Short mmCIF file of C-alpha atoms in Angstrom, two decimals:
data_model
loop_
_atom_site.label_atom_id
_atom_site.label_comp_id
_atom_site.label_asym_id
_atom_site.label_seq_id
_atom_site.Cartn_x
_atom_site.Cartn_y
_atom_site.Cartn_z
CA MET E 12 -22.34 11.39 -7.29
CA ALA E 13 -20.82 13.69 -4.64
CA SER E 14 -17.93 16.06 -5.48
CA ALA E 15 -16.32 18.88 -3.73
CA GLU E 16 -14.25 21.69 -4.87
CA THR E 17 -11.24 22.84 -2.71
CA GLY E 18 -9.45 25.64 -4.44
CA THR E 19 -8.28 24.15 -7.90
CA ASP E 20 -8.42 20.68 -6.61
CA ARG E 21 -11.57 18.38 -7.04
CA VAL E 22 -12.59 15.52 -4.62
CA THR E 23 -14.84 13.18 -6.32
CA ASP E 24 -16.37 9.61 -6.11
CA ASP E 25 -17.59 10.01 -9.77
CA VAL E 26 -15.48 7.50 -11.77
CA LYS E 27 -17.00 8.92 -15.00
CA ALA E 28 -15.39 12.39 -14.18
CA VAL E 29 -11.97 10.63 -13.91
CA ALA E 30 -12.51 8.70 -17.09
CA ASP E 31 -13.39 11.93 -18.88
CA ALA E 32 -9.96 13.33 -17.64
CA VAL E 33 -8.08 10.33 -18.88
CA ARG E 34 -9.64 10.65 -22.30
CA ASP E 35 -8.59 14.28 -22.59
CA HIS E 36 -4.88 13.40 -22.29
CA ASP E 37 -2.56 11.29 -24.28
CA ARG E 38 0.56 10.97 -22.12
CA PHE E 39 0.81 9.50 -18.49
CA ALA E 40 3.10 8.42 -15.90
CA VAL E 41 1.87 5.94 -13.34
CA VAL E 42 3.34 5.99 -9.89
CA THR E 43 2.78 4.32 -6.44
CA HIS E 44 4.19 4.53 -3.09
CA GLU E 45 7.65 3.47 -1.83
CA ASN E 46 8.22 0.07 -0.54
CA PRO E 47 5.19 -1.08 -2.62
CA ASP E 48 2.91 -4.02 -1.63
CA GLY E 49 0.68 -6.23 -3.80
CA ASP E 50 -2.19 -3.65 -4.22
CA ALA E 51 0.35 -0.74 -5.02
CA LEU E 52 2.09 -2.81 -7.80
CA GLY E 53 -0.93 -4.61 -9.02
CA SER E 54 -2.92 -1.28 -9.33
CA MET E 55 0.02 0.55 -10.99
CA LEU E 56 0.68 -2.35 -13.45
CA ALA E 57 -3.13 -2.66 -14.32
CA ALA E 58 -3.60 1.05 -14.69
CA ALA E 59 -0.52 1.22 -17.09
CA LEU E 60 -1.76 -1.76 -19.27
CA GLY E 61 -5.19 -0.19 -19.44
CA LEU E 62 -4.04 3.18 -20.50
CA ARG E 63 -1.77 1.48 -23.16
CA GLU E 64 -4.86 -0.52 -24.38
CA LEU E 65 -6.38 2.94 -25.10
CA GLY E 66 -3.40 3.98 -27.14
CA LYS E 67 -1.99 6.31 -24.40
CA ASP E 68 1.91 6.94 -24.07
CA THR E 69 2.24 5.50 -20.64
CA VAL E 70 5.37 5.00 -18.36
CA MET E 71 5.55 3.68 -14.89
CA TYR E 72 8.11 4.70 -12.12
CA LEU E 73 8.91 4.25 -8.53
CA THR E 74 11.10 6.43 -6.24
CA GLY E 75 13.50 5.14 -3.84
CA SER E 76 16.09 2.41 -4.14
CA ALA E 77 14.56 -0.42 -2.32
CA PRO E 78 14.32 -3.54 -4.48
CA MET E 79 10.92 -4.82 -5.75
CA PRO E 80 9.49 -7.51 -3.40
CA ALA E 81 10.65 -10.81 -4.90
CA GLU E 82 7.07 -12.47 -4.53
CA TYR E 83 5.88 -9.98 -7.29
CA HIS E 84 8.60 -10.77 -9.73
CA PHE E 85 6.23 -12.63 -11.78
CA LEU E 86 4.42 -9.58 -12.77
CA GLU E 87 5.52 -7.46 -15.79
CA LEU E 88 7.58 -5.00 -13.64
CA ASP E 89 10.66 -4.81 -15.69
CA GLU E 90 9.38 -1.47 -17.25
CA ILE E 91 9.20 0.32 -14.02
CA ALA E 92 11.73 2.99 -13.94
CA ARG E 93 13.25 4.22 -10.60
CA ASP E 94 13.56 7.67 -11.58
CA VAL E 95 11.06 10.50 -12.44
CA PRO E 96 10.57 10.59 -16.27
CA ALA E 97 12.61 13.36 -17.76
CA ASP E 98 9.49 14.70 -19.62
CA ILE E 99 7.16 14.56 -16.55
CA GLU E 100 5.92 18.12 -17.56
CA GLN E 101 4.36 16.83 -20.34
CA ARG E 102 2.55 13.92 -18.65
CA VAL E 103 -0.47 13.53 -16.38
CA LEU E 104 0.63 11.87 -13.10
CA LEU E 105 -1.49 9.09 -12.10
CA ALA E 106 -0.92 8.26 -8.51
CA VAL E 107 -2.42 4.95 -7.09
CA ASP E 108 -2.73 3.58 -3.48
CA CYS E 109 -0.96 6.81 -2.16
CA ALA E 110 -2.50 7.97 0.94
CA ASN E 111 -0.30 11.23 0.70
CA GLU E 112 2.31 12.65 -1.47
CA ARG E 113 5.07 11.84 1.02
CA ARG E 114 4.36 8.12 0.42
CA ILE E 115 5.34 8.64 -3.14
CA GLY E 116 8.93 9.61 -1.87
CA SER E 117 10.72 12.20 0.24
CA GLU E 118 11.80 14.52 -2.55
CA GLY E 119 11.88 14.80 -6.42
CA THR E 120 8.71 12.82 -6.88
CA GLY E 121 7.48 14.76 -9.83
CA ILE E 122 4.15 15.83 -8.26
CA ASP E 123 4.95 19.60 -8.57
CA ARG E 124 6.05 19.36 -12.26
CA ALA E 125 3.54 17.16 -13.87
CA LEU E 126 1.00 18.44 -16.22
CA SER E 127 -1.79 17.54 -13.66
CA VAL E 128 -2.22 14.98 -10.89
CA ILE E 129 -4.85 12.22 -10.67
CA ASP E 130 -4.95 10.59 -7.21
CA VAL E 131 -6.74 7.18 -7.09
CA ASP E 132 -6.84 5.59 -3.67
CA HIS E 133 -8.93 3.84 -0.95
CA HIS E 134 -7.27 5.06 2.20
CA HIS E 135 -10.01 7.03 4.18
CA ASP E 136 -7.38 9.55 5.34
CA ASN E 137 -6.00 10.43 1.71
CA SER E 138 -4.61 14.02 1.74
CA ARG E 139 -6.31 14.71 -1.64
CA PHE E 140 -3.02 15.98 -3.02
CA GLY E 141 -4.31 15.59 -6.72
CA SER E 142 -5.85 18.18 -9.24
CA LEU E 143 -8.54 15.35 -9.27
CA ASN E 144 -9.05 12.81 -6.53
CA LEU E 145 -10.89 9.70 -6.86
CA ILE E 146 -11.02 8.43 -3.20
CA VAL E 147 -13.49 5.52 -2.46
CA ASP E 148 -12.67 4.60 1.11
CA GLY E 149 -15.20 1.77 1.14
CA ALA E 150 -13.29 -0.05 -1.59
CA SER E 151 -11.58 -3.26 -0.54
CA SER E 152 -8.25 -2.18 -2.43
CA THR E 153 -7.15 0.32 -4.80
CA ALA E 154 -7.23 -2.35 -7.54
CA GLU E 155 -11.03 -2.52 -7.06
CA ILE E 156 -11.22 1.13 -8.08
CA VAL E 157 -8.84 0.84 -10.84
CA ARG E 158 -11.22 -2.05 -12.23
CA ASP E 159 -14.27 0.48 -12.11
CA LEU E 160 -12.17 3.21 -13.96
CA LEU E 161 -11.17 0.78 -16.58
CA ARG E 162 -14.79 -0.33 -17.01
CA GLU E 163 -15.79 3.18 -17.48
CA LEU E 164 -13.10 3.65 -20.07
CA ASP E 165 -14.29 0.50 -21.80
CA VAL E 166 -11.02 -1.34 -21.55
CA ALA E 167 -11.49 -4.99 -21.90
CA LEU E 168 -9.84 -7.34 -19.23
CA THR E 169 -6.93 -8.99 -20.62
CA PRO E 170 -5.34 -12.01 -18.83
CA GLU E 171 -2.42 -9.61 -17.85
CA ILE E 172 -4.62 -6.78 -16.51
CA ALA E 173 -6.76 -9.24 -14.57
CA GLU E 174 -3.75 -10.93 -13.09
CA ALA E 175 -2.45 -7.54 -11.80
CA LEU E 176 -5.87 -6.66 -10.38
CA TYR E 177 -6.38 -9.96 -8.67
CA VAL E 178 -2.89 -9.48 -7.05
CA GLY E 179 -3.94 -6.24 -5.70
CA LEU E 180 -7.31 -7.51 -4.40
CA VAL E 181 -6.07 -10.78 -2.77
CA THR E 182 -3.24 -9.20 -0.94
CA ASP E 183 -5.14 -6.18 0.50
CA THR E 184 -8.06 -8.37 1.59
CA GLY E 185 -5.67 -10.82 3.21
CA ARG E 186 -6.79 -13.69 0.86
CA PHE E 187 -10.37 -12.50 1.47
CA GLN E 188 -10.07 -12.95 5.09
CA TYR E 189 -10.00 -9.32 6.46
CA SER E 190 -12.89 -7.15 7.19
CA ASN E 191 -12.79 -5.13 3.95
CA THR E 192 -13.71 -8.30 2.02
CA THR E 193 -17.27 -7.23 0.57
CA PRO E 194 -19.57 -8.90 -1.69
CA LYS E 195 -18.28 -6.61 -4.52
CA SER E 196 -14.65 -7.83 -3.96
CA LEU E 197 -15.78 -11.42 -4.16
CA ARG E 198 -17.69 -10.73 -7.38
CA LEU E 199 -14.62 -8.79 -8.78
CA ALA E 200 -12.55 -11.87 -8.01
CA ALA E 201 -14.69 -14.10 -9.92
CA GLU E 202 -14.63 -11.69 -12.73
CA LEU E 203 -10.79 -11.58 -12.79
CA VAL E 204 -10.74 -15.32 -12.60
CA GLU E 205 -13.02 -15.43 -15.74
CA ALA E 206 -10.65 -13.02 -17.50
CA GLY E 207 -7.64 -15.34 -17.13
CA ALA E 208 -6.17 -14.42 -13.69
CA ASP E 209 -4.27 -17.56 -12.68
CA VAL E 210 -5.37 -18.06 -9.00
CA HIS E 211 -3.13 -21.08 -8.22
CA GLY E 212 -0.17 -19.50 -9.78
CA ILE E 213 -0.70 -16.23 -7.97
CA PHE E 214 -1.01 -17.98 -4.78
CA ARG E 215 2.18 -19.85 -5.25
CA HIS E 216 4.23 -16.97 -6.27
CA VAL E 217 2.85 -14.68 -3.42
CA TYR E 218 2.46 -16.95 -0.61
CA GLU E 219 4.42 -20.13 -1.21
CA THR E 220 7.72 -18.84 -2.67
CA VAL E 221 9.36 -17.74 0.51
CA GLN E 222 13.01 -16.83 0.70
CA PHE E 223 14.98 -18.56 3.34
CA ALA E 224 16.39 -15.30 4.47
CA LYS E 225 12.85 -14.02 4.90
CA LEU E 226 11.99 -16.98 7.50
CA LYS E 227 15.36 -15.92 9.41
CA LEU E 228 14.09 -12.38 9.57
CA LEU E 229 10.77 -13.52 10.76
CA ALA E 230 12.45 -15.61 13.51
CA ARG E 231 14.15 -12.47 14.72
CA ALA E 232 10.80 -10.58 14.86
CA LEU E 233 9.23 -13.49 16.71
CA ASP E 234 12.09 -13.80 19.14
CA ARG E 235 11.85 -10.20 20.14
CA ALA E 236 7.91 -9.99 20.44
CA GLN E 237 6.73 -8.60 23.63
CA LEU E 238 3.12 -8.78 24.94
CA PHE E 239 1.74 -5.81 26.67
CA GLU E 240 -1.78 -4.86 28.05
CA GLY E 241 -2.46 -8.39 29.15
CA GLY E 242 -1.53 -9.68 25.54
CA ARG E 243 -3.77 -7.47 23.86
CA LEU E 244 -0.83 -5.38 22.28
CA VAL E 245 2.04 -7.18 20.47
CA VAL E 246 5.23 -5.26 19.84
CA SER E 247 8.37 -6.29 17.97
CA TYR E 248 11.33 -4.92 16.01
CA LEU E 249 13.82 -5.57 13.41
CA LEU E 250 17.34 -3.89 13.59
CA LYS E 251 19.37 -2.58 10.56
CA ASP E 252 21.86 -5.12 11.05
CA ASP E 253 19.39 -7.98 11.08
CA PHE E 254 18.78 -7.60 7.39
CA GLY E 255 22.58 -8.04 6.54
CA ASP E 256 23.06 -10.78 9.09
CA VAL E 257 20.52 -13.10 7.59
CA GLY E 258 20.95 -11.94 3.96
CA ALA E 259 17.76 -10.19 3.67
CA GLU E 260 16.63 -7.19 1.53
CA GLU E 261 14.18 -4.74 2.96
CA PRO E 262 11.07 -6.01 1.08
CA TYR E 263 11.62 -9.25 3.00
CA SER E 264 9.91 -7.68 6.04
CA GLU E 265 6.82 -7.45 4.16
CA GLY E 266 4.07 -9.71 5.78
CA ILE E 267 5.95 -10.36 9.08
CA ILE E 268 3.40 -8.39 11.02
CA ASP E 269 0.67 -10.68 9.85
CA SER E 270 2.35 -13.62 11.75
CA LEU E 271 2.56 -11.44 14.86
CA ARG E 272 -1.05 -10.45 14.33
CA ALA E 273 -2.18 -14.01 14.67
CA VAL E 274 -1.21 -14.15 18.37
CA GLU E 275 -4.10 -15.39 20.43
CA GLY E 276 -5.87 -12.44 22.24
CA SER E 277 -4.09 -9.68 20.23
CA GLU E 278 -5.96 -6.65 19.42
CA MET E 279 -3.11 -4.55 18.04
CA VAL E 280 0.40 -5.19 16.70
CA ALA E 281 3.23 -2.96 16.04
CA LEU E 282 6.46 -3.87 14.06
CA ILE E 283 9.35 -1.41 14.05
CA ARG E 284 11.70 -1.79 11.27
CA GLU E 285 15.04 -0.16 10.77
CA PRO E 286 15.61 -0.03 6.95
CA PRO E 287 18.93 -1.42 5.90
CA ARG E 288 19.37 1.56 3.44
CA ASN E 289 21.29 4.75 4.35
CA GLU E 290 18.42 6.90 3.25
CA GLY E 291 14.94 8.07 4.31
CA PRO E 292 13.66 7.70 7.89
CA ALA E 293 15.64 5.74 10.60
CA ARG E 294 12.67 3.62 11.55
CA ARG E 295 9.29 2.54 9.96
CA ILE E 296 6.51 1.51 12.10
CA SER E 297 3.71 -0.76 10.99
CA LEU E 298 0.46 -0.99 12.84
CA ARG E 299 -2.24 -3.56 12.54
CA SER E 300 -5.51 -4.07 14.50
CA SER E 301 -7.59 -7.20 14.71
CA HIS E 302 -10.96 -5.46 14.47
CA ASP E 303 -12.31 -2.23 13.36
CA GLU E 304 -12.94 -0.74 16.68
CA VAL E 305 -9.26 -0.16 17.13
CA ASP E 306 -8.32 2.53 14.63
CA VAL E 307 -4.57 2.35 14.26
CA SER E 308 -4.72 5.02 11.57
CA ALA E 309 -5.69 7.61 14.28
CA ILE E 310 -2.46 6.69 16.11
CA ALA E 311 -0.39 6.94 13.00
CA ARG E 312 -1.85 10.33 12.06
CA LYS E 313 -0.71 11.73 15.16
CA VAL E 314 2.93 11.42 14.17
CA GLY E 315 2.52 12.12 10.43
CA GLY E 316 1.46 8.83 9.17
CA GLY E 317 -1.67 7.33 8.17
CA GLY E 318 -3.44 4.46 6.42
CA HIS E 319 -6.59 2.31 7.13
CA ARG E 320 -8.37 1.75 10.48
CA GLN E 321 -6.85 -1.69 10.69
CA ALA E 322 -3.66 -1.26 8.87
CA ALA E 323 -1.44 1.92 9.20
CA GLY E 324 2.06 3.23 9.63
CA PHE E 325 4.43 6.07 10.19
CA SER E 326 8.15 6.91 10.31
CA SER E 327 10.24 8.14 13.22
CA GLU E 328 13.68 9.09 14.18
CA ARG E 329 13.12 8.21 17.76
CA PRO E 330 14.88 5.28 19.46
CA ILE E 331 13.01 2.00 19.49
CA GLY E 332 12.38 2.25 23.15
CA GLU E 333 10.63 5.58 22.83
CA ILE E 334 8.45 4.22 19.92
CA ILE E 335 7.42 1.36 22.06
CA ASP E 336 6.31 3.65 24.86
CA PHE E 337 4.43 5.74 22.50
CA VAL E 338 2.58 2.89 20.90
CA ARG E 339 1.82 1.33 24.45
CA ARG E 340 0.37 4.93 25.58
CA GLU E 341 -1.78 5.30 22.50
CA PHE E 342 -3.09 1.76 22.77
CA SER E 343 -3.88 2.31 26.49
CA LEU E 344 -5.80 5.49 25.35
CA LEU E 345 -7.67 3.48 22.88
CA ALA E 346 -8.60 0.86 25.34
CA GLN E 347 -9.96 3.67 27.74
CA GLY E 348 -12.06 4.98 24.87
CA VAL E 349 -10.14 8.06 24.18
CA ASP E 350 -9.47 8.97 20.40
CA PRO E 351 -5.61 9.17 20.00
CA ALA E 352 -6.07 11.78 17.10
CA GLY E 353 -7.59 14.05 19.80
CA SER E 354 -5.41 13.23 22.87
#
């Protein structure tokens, strides 16, 4: 297995090395990124449940004040604290699905005070902010890596762990429709179903329990959608007041960009959102592409963001018009074969 030393940090694709580090400690705090999606929450919950199966003293926390996405309320998320544990100095911080430390939160995340930091992720541009970094960019999801880690730790799959992992797997692969769906991910899905994951129940909760306010929010995004570059680029936006007007919470914007990506002939989609909270960045921008040749993570990295080749994002204080101009310019460079990261 390949590993590399960078100062006191270690980058590895050796699951055994991470498992050994887990065995060497007894107290953990599991965290994921702000505004979590299905892979973030599923990976965090599965990791915490697995650590507890080993008898580890484990807590979960999530920074920021945004409410949990309603579609994941059927998972065991009640124990997730919204503040850094008071005893974080005595715990190993296990960060899952976090491409960089900024994604955990703007400040007071506990990274600088934890006993040590284990970074488990599948984003190819992960900043390797941990003391030990398990980054597998070929994995379909962080949930897939967590499963490998739990297997190495000899943690048996309970129905609860299997369900959490399946949520991460099915959402990050777009119900096994995205290009990150692999034979391994499909075999993992079968294994999780055999272990007790309720496929129909998960589908109903995640995809068929849609709040009416979310549909109203989607309607506003669709109404504002614009086509550029001959229809190859789709851009839309949500204003801060939109959330209050339709009675929607911030997580309701999750998944709206996928409706925009379905536009015929589109190669890239951008959704600009003004969060309804008076904290954090003024605007968050999500980017999606329809095929691997359009690397939206290169665009996001140019302005301090990151993500996957086909799904990335960044934050900005710029006005919406300037953000649209930036996205149009960078997409045009991509269309010309110019790497945005080097432009």
